[in-house]
Each structure stands twice: as C-alpha cells, then as structure tokens.
PDB file of C-alpha atoms in Angstrom:
ATOM      1  CA  MET P   1      26.876 122.046  -3.467  1.00 48.00           C
ATOM      2  CA  ALA P   2      26.269 120.252   0.106  1.00 55.00           C
ATOM      3  CA  ARG P   3      28.562 117.175   1.094  1.00 58.00           C
ATOM      4  CA  ARG P   4      26.649 113.734   1.583  1.00 57.00           C
ATOM      5  CA  PRO P   5      27.130 112.743   4.912  1.00 61.00           C
ATOM      6  CA  SER P   6      29.827 109.901   5.434  1.00 67.00           C
ATOM      7  CA  GLY P   7      30.094 106.641   7.248  1.00 82.00           C
ATOM      8  CA  ILE P   8      26.900 104.424   8.778  1.00 89.00           C
ATOM      9  CA  THR P   9      26.246 103.756  12.048  1.00 89.00           C
ATOM     10  CA  LEU P  10      25.647 100.148  13.569  1.00 89.00           C
ATOM     11  CA  GLN P  11      22.906 101.770  14.948  1.00 91.00           C
ATOM     12  CA  GLN P  12      21.092 102.672  11.574  1.00 91.00           C
ATOM     13  CA  LEU P  13      21.644  99.345  10.385  1.00 92.00           C
ATOM     14  CA  GLN P  14      20.170  97.925  13.739  1.00 90.00           C
ATOM     15  CA  TYR P  15      17.191 100.228  12.727  1.00 92.00           C
ATOM     16  CA  PHE P  16      16.844  99.854   9.038  1.00 93.00           C
ATOM     17  CA  ILE P  17      16.782  95.761   9.863  1.00 90.00           C
ATOM     18  CA  GLU P  18      13.702  96.024  12.313  1.00 89.00           C
ATOM     19  CA  VAL P  19      11.988  98.401   9.430  1.00 91.00           C
ATOM     20  CA  ALA P  20      12.005  95.868   7.198  1.00 88.00           C
ATOM     21  CA  SER P  21      11.261  93.425   8.844  1.00 82.00           C
ATOM     22  CA  GLU P  22       7.767  95.250  10.081  1.00 86.00           C
ATOM     23  CA  GLU P  23       7.607  96.950   6.972  1.00 87.00           C
ATOM     24  CA  SER P  24       6.496 100.155   8.573  1.00 91.00           C
ATOM     25  CA  ILE P  25       8.344 102.961  10.406  1.00 93.00           C
ATOM     26  CA  THR P  26       6.155 103.417  13.470  1.00 92.00           C
ATOM     27  CA  ALA P  27       6.239 100.032  14.483  1.00 91.00           C
ATOM     28  CA  ALA P  28      10.141  98.876  14.150  1.00 91.00           C
ATOM     29  CA  ALA P  29      10.631 102.057  16.415  1.00 91.00           C
ATOM     30  CA  ASP P  30       7.343 100.786  18.940  1.00 91.00           C
ATOM     31  CA  VAL P  31       9.885  97.787  19.088  1.00 87.00           C
ATOM     32  CA  LEU P  32      13.162  99.364  19.556  1.00 88.00           C
ATOM     33  CA  TYR P  33      11.136 101.829  22.022  1.00 90.00           C
ATOM     34  CA  VAL P  34      12.735 104.639  20.228  1.00 88.00           C
ATOM     35  CA  ALA P  35      10.599 107.758  19.366  1.00 91.00           C
ATOM     36  CA  GLN P  36       9.191 107.291  15.688  1.00 91.00           C
ATOM     37  CA  PRO P  37      10.243 111.152  15.037  1.00 90.00           C
ATOM     38  CA  THR P  38      13.820 109.289  15.638  1.00 91.00           C
ATOM     39  CA  MET P  39      13.341 106.377  13.246  1.00 91.00           C
ATOM     40  CA  SER P  40      12.107 108.400  10.671  1.00 92.00           C
ATOM     41  CA  ALA P  41      15.256 110.595  11.128  1.00 92.00           C
ATOM     42  CA  ALA P  42      17.898 107.967  11.142  1.00 92.00           C
ATOM     43  CA  MET P  43      16.467 106.376   8.102  1.00 93.00           C
ATOM     44  CA  LYS P  44      16.225 109.511   6.023  1.00 93.00           C
ATOM     45  CA  ASP P  45      20.031 109.752   7.432  1.00 93.00           C
ATOM     46  CA  LEU P  46      20.599 106.443   6.438  1.00 92.00           C
ATOM     47  CA  GLU P  47      19.802 107.052   2.785  1.00 93.00           C
ATOM     48  CA  ALA P  48      21.474 110.409   2.233  1.00 92.00           C
ATOM     49  CA  ARG P  49      24.747 108.607   3.347  1.00 91.00           C
ATOM     50  CA  VAL P  50      24.271 105.732   0.879  1.00 91.00           C
ATOM     51  CA  GLY P  51      22.948 108.230  -1.576  1.00 91.00           C
ATOM     52  CA  ARG P  52      20.299 105.859  -2.562  1.00 91.00           C
ATOM     53  CA  ALA P  53      16.367 105.598  -1.701  1.00 94.00           C
ATOM     54  CA  LEU P  54      16.304 102.094   0.012  1.00 93.00           C
ATOM     55  CA  LEU P  55      12.739 102.368   1.181  1.00 93.00           C
ATOM     56  CA  VAL P  56       9.384 103.311  -0.226  1.00 92.00           C
ATOM     57  CA  ARG P  57       7.134 105.222   1.845  1.00 92.00           C
ATOM     58  CA  SER P  58       3.141 105.174   2.029  1.00 90.00           C
ATOM     59  CA  ALA P  59       0.208 105.480   4.456  1.00 87.00           C
ATOM     60  CA  ARG P  60       0.595 101.735   4.824  1.00 87.00           C
ATOM     61  CA  GLY P  61       4.295 101.453   6.145  1.00 88.00           C
ATOM     62  CA  VAL P  62       7.523 100.930   4.207  1.00 90.00           C
ATOM     63  CA  THR P  63       9.062  98.622   1.550  1.00 88.00           C
ATOM     64  CA  LEU P  64      11.916  98.077  -0.089  1.00 89.00           C
ATOM     65  CA  THR P  65      13.356  99.442  -2.847  1.00 89.00           C
ATOM     66  CA  THR P  66      15.390  96.747  -5.615  1.00 84.00           C
ATOM     67  CA  ASP P  67      18.733  98.858  -3.856  1.00 87.00           C
ATOM     68  CA  GLY P  68      17.065  98.167  -0.244  1.00 89.00           C
ATOM     69  CA  ALA P  69      16.715  95.037  -0.593  1.00 83.00           C
ATOM     70  CA  GLU P  70      20.383  94.600  -1.138  1.00 83.00           C
ATOM     71  CA  PHE P  71      21.463  96.767   1.240  1.00 88.00           C
ATOM     72  CA  LEU P  72      19.628  94.396   3.467  1.00 86.00           C
ATOM     73  CA  GLY P  73      21.398  91.520   3.206  1.00 80.00           C
ATOM     74  CA  TYR P  74      24.706  93.322   3.671  1.00 84.00           C
ATOM     75  CA  ALA P  75      23.099  94.903   7.012  1.00 87.00           C
ATOM     76  CA  ARG P  76      22.238  91.594   8.583  1.00 82.00           C
ATOM     77  CA  GLN P  77      25.857  90.246   7.352  1.00 79.00           C
ATOM     78  CA  VAL P  78      27.484  93.261   9.229  1.00 85.00           C
ATOM     79  CA  VAL P  79      24.943  92.703  12.465  1.00 84.00           C
ATOM     80  CA  GLU P  80      25.777  89.286  12.904  1.00 78.00           C
ATOM     81  CA  GLN P  81      29.468  89.326  12.364  1.00 79.00           C
ATOM     82  CA  VAL P  82      29.764  92.276  15.158  1.00 83.00           C
ATOM     83  CA  ALA P  83      27.112  89.905  17.486  1.00 76.00           C
ATOM     84  CA  LEU P  84      29.677  87.446  16.643  1.00 71.00           C
ATOM     85  CA  LEU P  85      32.419  89.571  17.816  1.00 79.00           C
ATOM     86  CA  GLU P  86      31.259  91.047  20.896  1.00 76.00           C
ATOM     87  CA  GLN P  87      30.146  87.382  22.104  1.00 67.00           C
ATOM     88  CA  ARG P  88      33.712  85.852  21.081  1.00 70.00           C
ATOM     89  CA  TYR P  89      36.001  88.659  22.676  1.00 76.00           C
ATOM     90  CA  LEU P  90      33.445  90.414  25.158  1.00 75.00           C
ATOM     91  CA  GLY P  91      31.481  87.743  26.724  1.00 70.00           C
ATOM     92  CA  ARG P  92      28.031  88.967  25.522  1.00 68.00           C
ATOM     93  CA  PRO P  93      25.461  86.265  24.951  1.00 63.00           C
ATOM     94  CA  PRO P  94      24.650  85.222  21.928  1.00 57.00           C
ATOM     95  CA  GLN P  95      22.185  87.218  19.976  1.00 58.00           C
ATOM     96  CA  ARG P  96      18.820  86.238  18.670  1.00 61.00           C
ATOM     97  CA  ARG P  97      19.221  83.677  15.975  1.00 62.00           C
ATOM     98  CA  LEU P  98      17.640  84.641  12.329  1.00 75.00           C
ATOM     99  CA  LEU P  99      16.815  82.709   9.594  1.00 86.00           C
ATOM    100  CA  GLY P 100      13.908  82.821   6.980  1.00 90.00           C
ATOM    101  CA  VAL P 101      13.839  79.753   4.418  1.00 95.00           C
ATOM    102  CA  SER P 102      10.678  79.633   1.869  1.00 96.00           C
ATOM    103  CA  ALA P 103      10.435  76.301  -0.419  1.00 96.00           C
ATOM    104  CA  GLN P 104       8.249  73.992  -2.768  1.00 95.00           C
ATOM    105  CA  HIS P 105       6.847  71.477  -0.512  1.00 93.00           C
ATOM    106  CA  TYR P 106       9.841  68.617   0.080  1.00 93.00           C
ATOM    107  CA  SER P 107       9.782  66.498   3.367  1.00 91.00           C
ATOM    108  CA  PHE P 108      14.151  66.673   3.079  1.00 94.00           C
ATOM    109  CA  ALA P 109      13.534  70.892   3.093  1.00 95.00           C
ATOM    110  CA  VAL P 110      11.227  69.998   6.504  1.00 93.00           C
ATOM    111  CA  ASP P 111      13.587  67.571   8.076  1.00 93.00           C
ATOM    112  CA  ALA P 112      16.699  69.818   7.277  1.00 95.00           C
ATOM    113  CA  PHE P 113      14.917  72.387   9.000  1.00 95.00           C
ATOM    114  CA  VAL P 114      14.728  70.019  11.892  1.00 94.00           C
ATOM    115  CA  GLN P 115      18.027  69.433  12.508  1.00 94.00           C
ATOM    116  CA  MET P 116      19.107  73.209  11.797  1.00 93.00           C
ATOM    117  CA  VAL P 117      16.881  74.208  14.581  1.00 92.00           C
ATOM    118  CA  LYS P 118      18.070  71.477  16.727  1.00 91.00           C
ATOM    119  CA  GLY P 119      21.537  72.095  16.567  1.00 89.00           C
ATOM    120  CA  THR P 120      21.362  76.154  17.223  1.00 84.00           C
ATOM    121  CA  GLU P 121      22.827  76.624  20.575  1.00 75.00           C
ATOM    122  CA  ALA P 122      21.422  80.407  20.542  1.00 73.00           C
ATOM    123  CA  PRO P 123      18.773  80.905  23.647  1.00 76.00           C
ATOM    124  CA  GLU P 124      16.553  83.065  21.236  1.00 77.00           C
ATOM    125  CA  TYR P 125      15.694  82.277  17.617  1.00 80.00           C
ATOM    126  CA  GLU P 126      13.328  83.514  15.044  1.00 81.00           C
ATOM    127  CA  PHE P 127      13.157  80.971  12.190  1.00 89.00           C
ATOM    128  CA  SER P 128      10.949  81.126   9.151  1.00 90.00           C
ATOM    129  CA  LEU P 129       9.807  77.841   6.746  1.00 94.00           C
ATOM    130  CA  ARG P 130       7.342  78.936   4.102  1.00 93.00           C
ATOM    131  CA  GLU P 131       6.399  76.250   1.721  1.00 94.00           C
ATOM    132  CA  THR P 132       4.777  78.145  -0.552  1.00 92.00           C
ATOM    133  CA  ARG P 133       4.256  78.620  -4.541  1.00 93.00           C
ATOM    134  CA  THR P 134       7.250  78.369  -6.927  1.00 94.00           C
ATOM    135  CA  PHE P 135       6.728  82.103  -7.558  1.00 93.00           C
ATOM    136  CA  ASP P 136       6.158  83.440  -4.282  1.00 93.00           C
ATOM    137  CA  ILE P 137       9.446  81.725  -3.282  1.00 95.00           C
ATOM    138  CA  ILE P 138      11.743  83.618  -5.886  1.00 94.00           C
ATOM    139  CA  GLU P 139       9.866  86.671  -4.962  1.00 89.00           C
ATOM    140  CA  ASP P 140      10.520  86.344  -0.971  1.00 89.00           C
ATOM    141  CA  VAL P 141      13.957  85.711  -1.885  1.00 90.00           C
ATOM    142  CA  ARG P 142      14.197  88.906  -3.953  1.00 86.00           C
ATOM    143  CA  THR P 143      12.591  90.671  -0.859  1.00 79.00           C
ATOM    144  CA  LEU P 144      14.553  88.966   1.292  1.00 78.00           C
ATOM    145  CA  ARG P 145      11.633  87.873   3.010  1.00 80.00           C
ATOM    146  CA  SER P 146      13.834  85.282   3.338  1.00 89.00           C
ATOM    147  CA  GLU P 147      17.407  84.132   3.076  1.00 90.00           C
ATOM    148  CA  LEU P 148      17.071  80.973   0.908  1.00 95.00           C
ATOM    149  CA  GLY P 149      14.423  79.267  -1.596  1.00 97.00           C
ATOM    150  CA  ILE P 150      13.895  75.383  -2.703  1.00 97.00           C
ATOM    151  CA  LEU P 151      12.972  74.946  -5.868  1.00 96.00           C
ATOM    152  CA  TYR P 152      13.364  72.735  -8.728  1.00 95.00           C
ATOM    153  CA  ARG P 153      13.959  73.248 -12.449  1.00 95.00           C
ATOM    154  CA  ASN P 154      14.040  70.680 -15.340  1.00 92.00           C
ATOM    155  CA  ASP P 155      14.528  71.178 -19.167  1.00 91.00           C
ATOM    156  CA  PHE P 156      10.864  72.113 -19.406  1.00 90.00           C
ATOM    157  CA  ASN P 157      11.036  75.177 -16.745  1.00 92.00           C
ATOM    158  CA  ARG P 158      14.639  76.298 -16.807  1.00 93.00           C
ATOM    159  CA  ASN P 159      14.345  79.226 -19.589  1.00 94.00           C
ATOM    160  CA  VAL P 160      11.486  80.227 -17.931  1.00 93.00           C
ATOM    161  CA  ILE P 161      12.862  80.031 -14.250  1.00 95.00           C
ATOM    162  CA  ASP P 162      16.407  81.107 -15.202  1.00 95.00           C
ATOM    163  CA  LYS P 163      15.035  84.499 -16.755  1.00 95.00           C
ATOM    164  CA  LEU P 164      12.776  85.097 -13.600  1.00 93.00           C
ATOM    165  CA  LEU P 165      15.970  84.620 -11.360  1.00 95.00           C
ATOM    166  CA  ARG P 166      18.161  86.839 -13.275  1.00 94.00           C
ATOM    167  CA  ASP P 167      15.614  89.925 -13.533  1.00 91.00           C
ATOM    168  CA  SER P 168      15.308  89.394 -10.007  1.00 89.00           C
ATOM    169  CA  GLY P 169      19.360  89.421  -9.363  1.00 89.00           C
ATOM    170  CA  LEU P 170      18.997  85.560  -8.142  1.00 94.00           C
ATOM    171  CA  VAL P 171      20.723  82.423  -8.693  1.00 95.00           C
ATOM    172  CA  PHE P 172      19.884  79.266  -8.703  1.00 97.00           C
ATOM    173  CA  HIS P 173      22.602  76.820  -6.978  1.00 97.00           C
ATOM    174  CA  PRO P 174      21.827  72.660  -8.211  1.00 97.00           C
ATOM    175  CA  LEU P 175      22.536  70.324  -4.986  1.00 97.00           C
ATOM    176  CA  PHE P 176      21.353  67.348  -6.946  1.00 96.00           C
ATOM    177  CA  LEU P 177      19.236  65.510  -9.735  1.00 94.00           C
ATOM    178  CA  ALA P 178      16.304  63.243  -8.469  1.00 93.00           C
ATOM    179  CA  GLN P 179      14.445  60.690 -10.424  1.00 93.00           C
ATOM    180  CA  PRO P 180      10.791  61.467 -10.664  1.00 94.00           C
ATOM    181  CA  HIS P 181       8.493  59.125  -8.078  1.00 94.00           C
ATOM    182  CA  ILE P 182       4.789  58.760  -7.415  1.00 92.00           C
ATOM    183  CA  PHE P 183       4.318  59.412  -3.968  1.00 94.00           C
ATOM    184  CA  ILE P 184       1.334  57.417  -3.426  1.00 92.00           C
ATOM    185  CA  SER P 185      -0.329  55.686   0.011  1.00 93.00           C
ATOM    186  CA  ARG P 186       1.240  52.459   1.378  1.00 92.00           C
ATOM    187  CA  LYS P 187      -2.584  51.309   0.581  1.00 92.00           C
ATOM    188  CA  ASN P 188      -2.226  51.946  -3.034  1.00 92.00           C
ATOM    189  CA  PRO P 189      -1.727  48.852  -4.913  1.00 91.00           C
ATOM    190  CA  LEU P 190       1.096  50.361  -7.261  1.00 93.00           C
ATOM    191  CA  ALA P 191       3.009  50.502  -3.763  1.00 92.00           C
ATOM    192  CA  SER P 192       3.978  46.982  -4.118  1.00 91.00           C
ATOM    193  CA  GLN P 193       5.355  47.593  -7.581  1.00 92.00           C
ATOM    194  CA  ASP P 194       9.230  48.264  -8.459  1.00 93.00           C
ATOM    195  CA  ARG P 195       8.169  50.794 -11.200  1.00 93.00           C
ATOM    196  CA  ALA P 196       4.832  53.085 -12.130  1.00 94.00           C
ATOM    197  CA  THR P 197       4.274  53.703 -15.561  1.00 94.00           C
ATOM    198  CA  LEU P 198       1.998  56.819 -16.647  1.00 93.00           C
ATOM    199  CA  ALA P 199      -0.212  54.107 -18.055  1.00 93.00           C
ATOM    200  CA  ASP P 200      -0.664  52.972 -14.684  1.00 93.00           C
ATOM    201  CA  LEU P 201      -1.642  56.481 -13.343  1.00 92.00           C
ATOM    202  CA  ALA P 202      -4.688  56.963 -15.979  1.00 91.00           C
ATOM    203  CA  ASP P 203      -7.307  56.201 -13.662  1.00 91.00           C
ATOM    204  CA  LEU P 204      -5.933  57.892 -10.748  1.00 93.00           C
ATOM    205  CA  PRO P 205      -6.571  61.660  -9.763  1.00 93.00           C
ATOM    206  CA  ARG P 206      -3.497  63.679 -10.037  1.00 94.00           C
ATOM    207  CA  LEU P 207      -2.770  65.701  -6.995  1.00 92.00           C
ATOM    208  CA  THR P 208      -0.975  68.863  -7.677  1.00 92.00           C
ATOM    209  CA  PHE P 209       0.093  71.790  -5.496  1.00 92.00           C
ATOM    210  CA  ASP P 210      -1.609  75.284  -6.465  1.00 89.00           C
ATOM    211  CA  GLN P 211       0.013  78.126  -8.010  1.00 87.00           C
ATOM    212  CA  GLY P 212      -2.251  80.547  -7.419  1.00 83.00           C
ATOM    213  CA  SER P 213      -2.799  83.638  -9.850  1.00 78.00           C
ATOM    214  CA  ASN P 214       0.759  82.705 -11.787  1.00 72.00           C
ATOM    215  CA  ASN P 215      -0.869  79.023 -12.206  1.00 70.00           C
ATOM    216  CA  SER P 216       1.556  78.237 -15.593  1.00 77.00           C
ATOM    217  CA  PHE P 217       2.757  75.295 -16.540  1.00 83.00           C
ATOM    218  CA  TYR P 218       6.018  76.296 -15.948  1.00 87.00           C
ATOM    219  CA  PHE P 219       5.885  77.504 -12.356  1.00 90.00           C
ATOM    220  CA  ALA P 220       3.909  74.053 -11.680  1.00 89.00           C
ATOM    221  CA  GLU P 221       5.704  71.760  -8.634  1.00 90.00           C
ATOM    222  CA  GLU P 222       5.457  68.494 -10.618  1.00 89.00           C
ATOM    223  CA  ILE P 223       6.854  67.817 -13.810  1.00 88.00           C
ATOM    224  CA  LEU P 224       5.109  66.247 -17.058  1.00 87.00           C
ATOM    225  CA  SER P 225       2.424  68.886 -15.987  1.00 85.00           C
ATOM    226  CA  THR P 226       1.113  69.191 -19.337  1.00 85.00           C
ATOM    227  CA  LEU P 227       0.084  66.205 -19.546  1.00 86.00           C
ATOM    228  CA  SER P 228      -3.495  65.751 -19.261  1.00 84.00           C
ATOM    229  CA  SER P 229      -5.479  63.801 -16.681  1.00 86.00           C
ATOM    230  CA  LYS P 230      -9.079  62.763 -16.306  1.00 88.00           C
ATOM    231  CA  ARG P 231      -8.754  63.451 -12.766  1.00 90.00           C
ATOM    232  CA  GLU P 232      -7.217  66.805 -11.181  1.00 92.00           C
ATOM    233  CA  ILE P 233      -7.349  67.892  -7.474  1.00 92.00           C
ATOM    234  CA  ARG P 234      -4.908  71.150  -6.677  1.00 93.00           C
ATOM    235  CA  VAL P 235      -4.490  71.952  -3.424  1.00 91.00           C
ATOM    236  CA  SER P 236      -2.284  74.376  -0.716  1.00 88.00           C
ATOM    237  CA  ASP P 237      -0.762  72.550   1.303  1.00 87.00           C
ATOM    238  CA  ARG P 238       1.463  68.762   2.077  1.00 86.00           C
ATOM    239  CA  ALA P 239      -0.948  67.276   4.366  1.00 87.00           C
ATOM    240  CA  THR P 240      -4.296  68.135   2.584  1.00 90.00           C
ATOM    241  CA  ILE P 241      -2.046  66.554  -0.408  1.00 90.00           C
ATOM    242  CA  PHE P 242      -0.887  63.575   1.902  1.00 90.00           C
ATOM    243  CA  ASN P 243      -4.722  63.143   3.260  1.00 91.00           C
ATOM    244  CA  LEU P 244      -6.066  62.622  -0.243  1.00 92.00           C
ATOM    245  CA  MET P 245      -3.434  60.362  -1.330  1.00 92.00           C
ATOM    246  CA  ILE P 246      -4.405  57.736   1.371  1.00 92.00           C
ATOM    247  CA  GLY P 247      -8.257  58.796   1.186  1.00 92.00           C
ATOM    248  CA  LEU P 248      -8.255  59.028  -2.468  1.00 92.00           C
ATOM    249  CA  ASN P 249      -5.644  56.691  -4.023  1.00 92.00           C
ATOM    250  CA  GLY P 250      -4.266  59.810  -5.537  1.00 92.00           C
ATOM    251  CA  TYR P 251      -0.991  60.227  -6.411  1.00 93.00           C
ATOM    252  CA  THR P 252       1.826  62.939  -7.023  1.00 94.00           C
ATOM    253  CA  ILE P 253       5.415  63.840  -8.911  1.00 92.00           C
ATOM    254  CA  SER P 254       7.813  64.479  -6.983  1.00 92.00           C
ATOM    255  CA  THR P 255      11.356  63.363  -6.121  1.00 91.00           C
ATOM    256  CA  GLY P 256      11.506  60.113  -4.196  1.00 87.00           C
ATOM    257  CA  ILE P 257      12.746  61.443  -0.695  1.00 90.00           C
ATOM    258  CA  VAL P 258       9.775  60.678   1.148  1.00 84.00           C
ATOM    259  CA  SER P 259      10.660  60.793   5.546  1.00 78.00           C
ATOM    260  CA  ASP P 260       9.262  58.051   7.730  1.00 73.00           C
ATOM    261  CA  ASP P 261       9.015  60.411  10.295  1.00 72.00           C
ATOM    262  CA  LEU P 262       7.467  62.827   8.641  1.00 64.00           C
ATOM    263  CA  ASP P 263       4.980  60.909   6.396  1.00 73.00           C
ATOM    264  CA  PRO P 264       4.721  57.662   7.586  1.00 83.00           C
ATOM    265  CA  GLU P 265       1.747  56.544   5.624  1.00 88.00           C
ATOM    266  CA  ILE P 266       3.492  57.617   2.085  1.00 90.00           C
ATOM    267  CA  VAL P 267       5.213  55.851   0.128  1.00 91.00           C
ATOM    268  CA  ALA P 268       7.276  56.582  -3.334  1.00 92.00           C
ATOM    269  CA  VAL P 269       7.765  54.597  -6.547  1.00 94.00           C
ATOM    270  CA  PRO P 270      10.117  54.967  -9.641  1.00 94.00           C
ATOM    271  CA  LEU P 271       8.479  56.532 -12.470  1.00 94.00           C
ATOM    272  CA  ASP P 272       9.198  55.097 -15.634  1.00 94.00           C
ATOM    273  CA  VAL P 273      10.111  58.293 -18.094  1.00 92.00           C
ATOM    274  CA  ASP P 274      13.109  59.949 -19.024  1.00 90.00           C
ATOM    275  CA  GLU P 275      13.193  63.096 -17.040  1.00 89.00           C
ATOM    276  CA  ARG P 276      15.252  64.491 -14.168  1.00 92.00           C
ATOM    277  CA  ILE P 277      14.403  66.795 -11.887  1.00 94.00           C
ATOM    278  CA  GLU P 278      17.050  69.346 -10.252  1.00 96.00           C
ATOM    279  CA  ILE P 279      16.796  70.180  -7.188  1.00 96.00           C
ATOM    280  CA  GLY P 280      18.879  73.136  -5.946  1.00 97.00           C
ATOM    281  CA  TRP P 281      18.779  76.988  -3.564  1.00 98.00           C
ATOM    282  CA  ILE P 282      18.308  79.765  -5.008  1.00 97.00           C
ATOM    283  CA  GLY P 283      19.710  83.025  -3.143  1.00 94.00           C
ATOM    284  CA  HIS P 284      21.108  86.769  -4.305  1.00 89.00           C
ATOM    285  CA  SER P 285      23.840  86.841  -6.568  1.00 85.00           C
ATOM    286  CA  ALA P 286      25.487  89.605  -4.904  1.00 78.00           C
ATOM    287  CA  ILE P 287      25.116  88.634  -0.976  1.00 80.00           C
ATOM    288  CA  PRO P 288      26.420  86.220   0.670  1.00 82.00           C
ATOM    289  CA  LEU P 289      24.788  84.032   3.236  1.00 86.00           C
ATOM    290  CA  THR P 290      24.864  84.290   6.976  1.00 84.00           C
ATOM    291  CA  GLU P 291      26.515  81.686   8.394  1.00 84.00           C
ATOM    292  CA  LEU P 292      23.062  80.148   9.849  1.00 88.00           C
ATOM    293  CA  ALA P 293      21.638  79.764   6.005  1.00 92.00           C
ATOM    294  CA  LEU P 294      24.955  77.784   5.791  1.00 93.00           C
ATOM    295  CA  ARG P 295      24.112  76.035   8.408  1.00 94.00           C
ATOM    296  CA  TYR P 296      20.969  74.997   7.022  1.00 97.00           C
ATOM    297  CA  LEU P 297      21.911  73.753   3.642  1.00 97.00           C
ATOM    298  CA  VAL P 298      24.671  71.647   5.039  1.00 96.00           C
ATOM    299  CA  GLU P 299      22.031  70.021   6.601  1.00 97.00           C
ATOM    300  CA  VAL P 300      19.889  69.713   3.400  1.00 97.00           C
ATOM    301  CA  ARG P 301      22.637  68.034   1.808  1.00 97.00           C
ATOM    302  CA  ALA P 302      23.071  65.747   4.558  1.00 96.00           C
ATOM    303  CA  VAL P 303      19.369  64.565   4.506  1.00 95.00           C
ATOM    304  CA  VAL P 304      19.710  63.684   1.216  1.00 95.00           C
ATOM    305  CA  ALA P 305      22.675  61.874   0.791  1.00 94.00           C
ATOM    306  CA  GLY P 306      21.602  60.051   3.914  1.00 92.00           C
ATOM    307  CA  PHE P 307      18.905  58.495   0.964  1.00 90.00           C
ATOM    308  CA  GLY P 308      21.601  57.502  -1.203  1.00 91.00           C
ATOM    309  CA  VAL P 309      21.164  60.630  -3.143  1.00 91.00           C
ATOM    310  CA  ALA P 310      24.507  61.993  -5.289  1.00 91.00           C
ATOM    311  CA  LEU P 311      25.156  65.309  -4.682  1.00 93.00           C
ATOM    312  CA  LEU P 312      26.156  68.019  -7.202  1.00 90.00           C
ATOM    313  CA  GLY P 313      28.972  71.012  -6.574  1.00 76.00           C
TER     314      GLY P 313
END
C-alpha cells in the first residue's frame, strides 16, 4: 500500500492561500509567477499530504471544500506567524497585511475599521469591508472570504441564526446589548423628542435593507420586521437609506450608535419597545483569529464604549 507523503511545506501553504484568494489555480500561478502545471501539481501534492480534498475543480475555477475552508484558516495563521518571526529575528520588512470583514450596515463597524487601518504599520496591506446581507455575511465567514462578521440577533431570530451558524461551523460571540433606536433626519419632527413610539412611526416611510433571495423576516437587519407598515422602502446600501431619511422623512430601526463624523445629518432617538438588540461577531469555531482581526475587535469595543454602551464579555 502506498504511503501518504509526509510534511507540508510553507511554500504549499502560500500557494494554497493564493489559489483560494484567486479562486483559480491558473490565476494564482500568474500572480506568483509560477508555471500553471507546477501550481496544479503543488495543490494535488498538498491534498495527498493532508489526505483530504481541499479544492473542488471546475472549468470556471476552484472553490474550497468544507475541509479546504478550515485548512485555509490554519494556513493563514502559519504564514502570518512565519512572517512575524522573520520580521522580528531576520529584519525582514513587514509582510503585506490581509483582513476581510463582513458586516450589517453599522457605522460603528466602519469607525472601527478606519481606526484599525490607521493603526496598521505595514507599508502594504489589502483589507476588505463588506456591508452586505445577513445570509451573505454568514457565507462570507463560512467560506473564509471574510475572517469575521458583525451582525445582530434577538429573541425573534435567535434560533434560526444559531442553527445556521452551527451548520456552518461558526460561533456567535456577543459584543453588547443595544436599546432599539430610530435613525432619522435631524429635520424630522421626531428628532426633538426624548423617545419615539410605534404610533409615532405609523405614517412615516419605513426603510429597511433588502436581503435579496433570502428576504426572510429572520434575516432582516431591523427588529420588529413582522410588523406591517403602510409605507415600505427597501434599499441596498447605507448612503441610500440616509438620503431617504433626509429626503422623505423616513426611518429605520437600529442600535442607536451613529457617528457624527460619518453621518452628520442623522440622529438616533430611543424607541419605546420592550426589545433589545444583541450585537456580536461571528467566526469559525475551530480557527483562531489572526492578530489583525483581534485588533479590529479591540477597535470595535473602543468605538462602542465611546458611546457609553456597556460591553459584554
């Protein structure tokens, strides 16, 4: 019986990370200036060494298997640690830093991302921040397109979200509990009130983020999504929703954390309901976060604490 090859090389890990990033063996070979047959052979040898299929090959490129997605997380950890060792002991320049974050449409997530980027000392980096749909956040993290995701859960959607996370090998880590607020224009008559009620909102356009083909109540970014509204507008991005708040006196329901720097024309007014919004981050249950991802979470906590919100954990 043939023996399984032993040992994994650092080069194979670097090749694999690039193949996963490009979703193509040919494209990865071009990026790394390696012959395509050499790259293909390296990937087959890597799979033989680990004894598992890591890639699904097709005419359109490659995708990660479940094992491949998990393996990618560990590969990134090893390559990053080697780069830190070389930087510390061999005087090598800092390596190009990589981080992907997917989030629901929260300004605090953007504020924290800004602070994280400003604090990055690497001369080269490649970061991504995707404000996207709830289901897509989970898919991004499951497939390691993003290292972590930011989303909410509450008593209404908790069971559905938790099951989907378990099935995807992901875990929800609470960050803070938020009292629901409405986001409205500073010119909206409700902006001068200490609190708003559901009755106050009856005749205003309700603005919600479109969830695409997964437009289920359970994936809505806004609580109370099952309540009927006479005027409903769905949007796909935060700039549009803010413009509609200003132009149409519309509202959306969110955490109450709004940045004056990023959103100077929008204010948050507490909503008088017996609900709480639990904001947290999601990541792979078996894959530790990289140093950069941990730094991003530090910035998230700092931004949230700056608004006087108590942190969990």
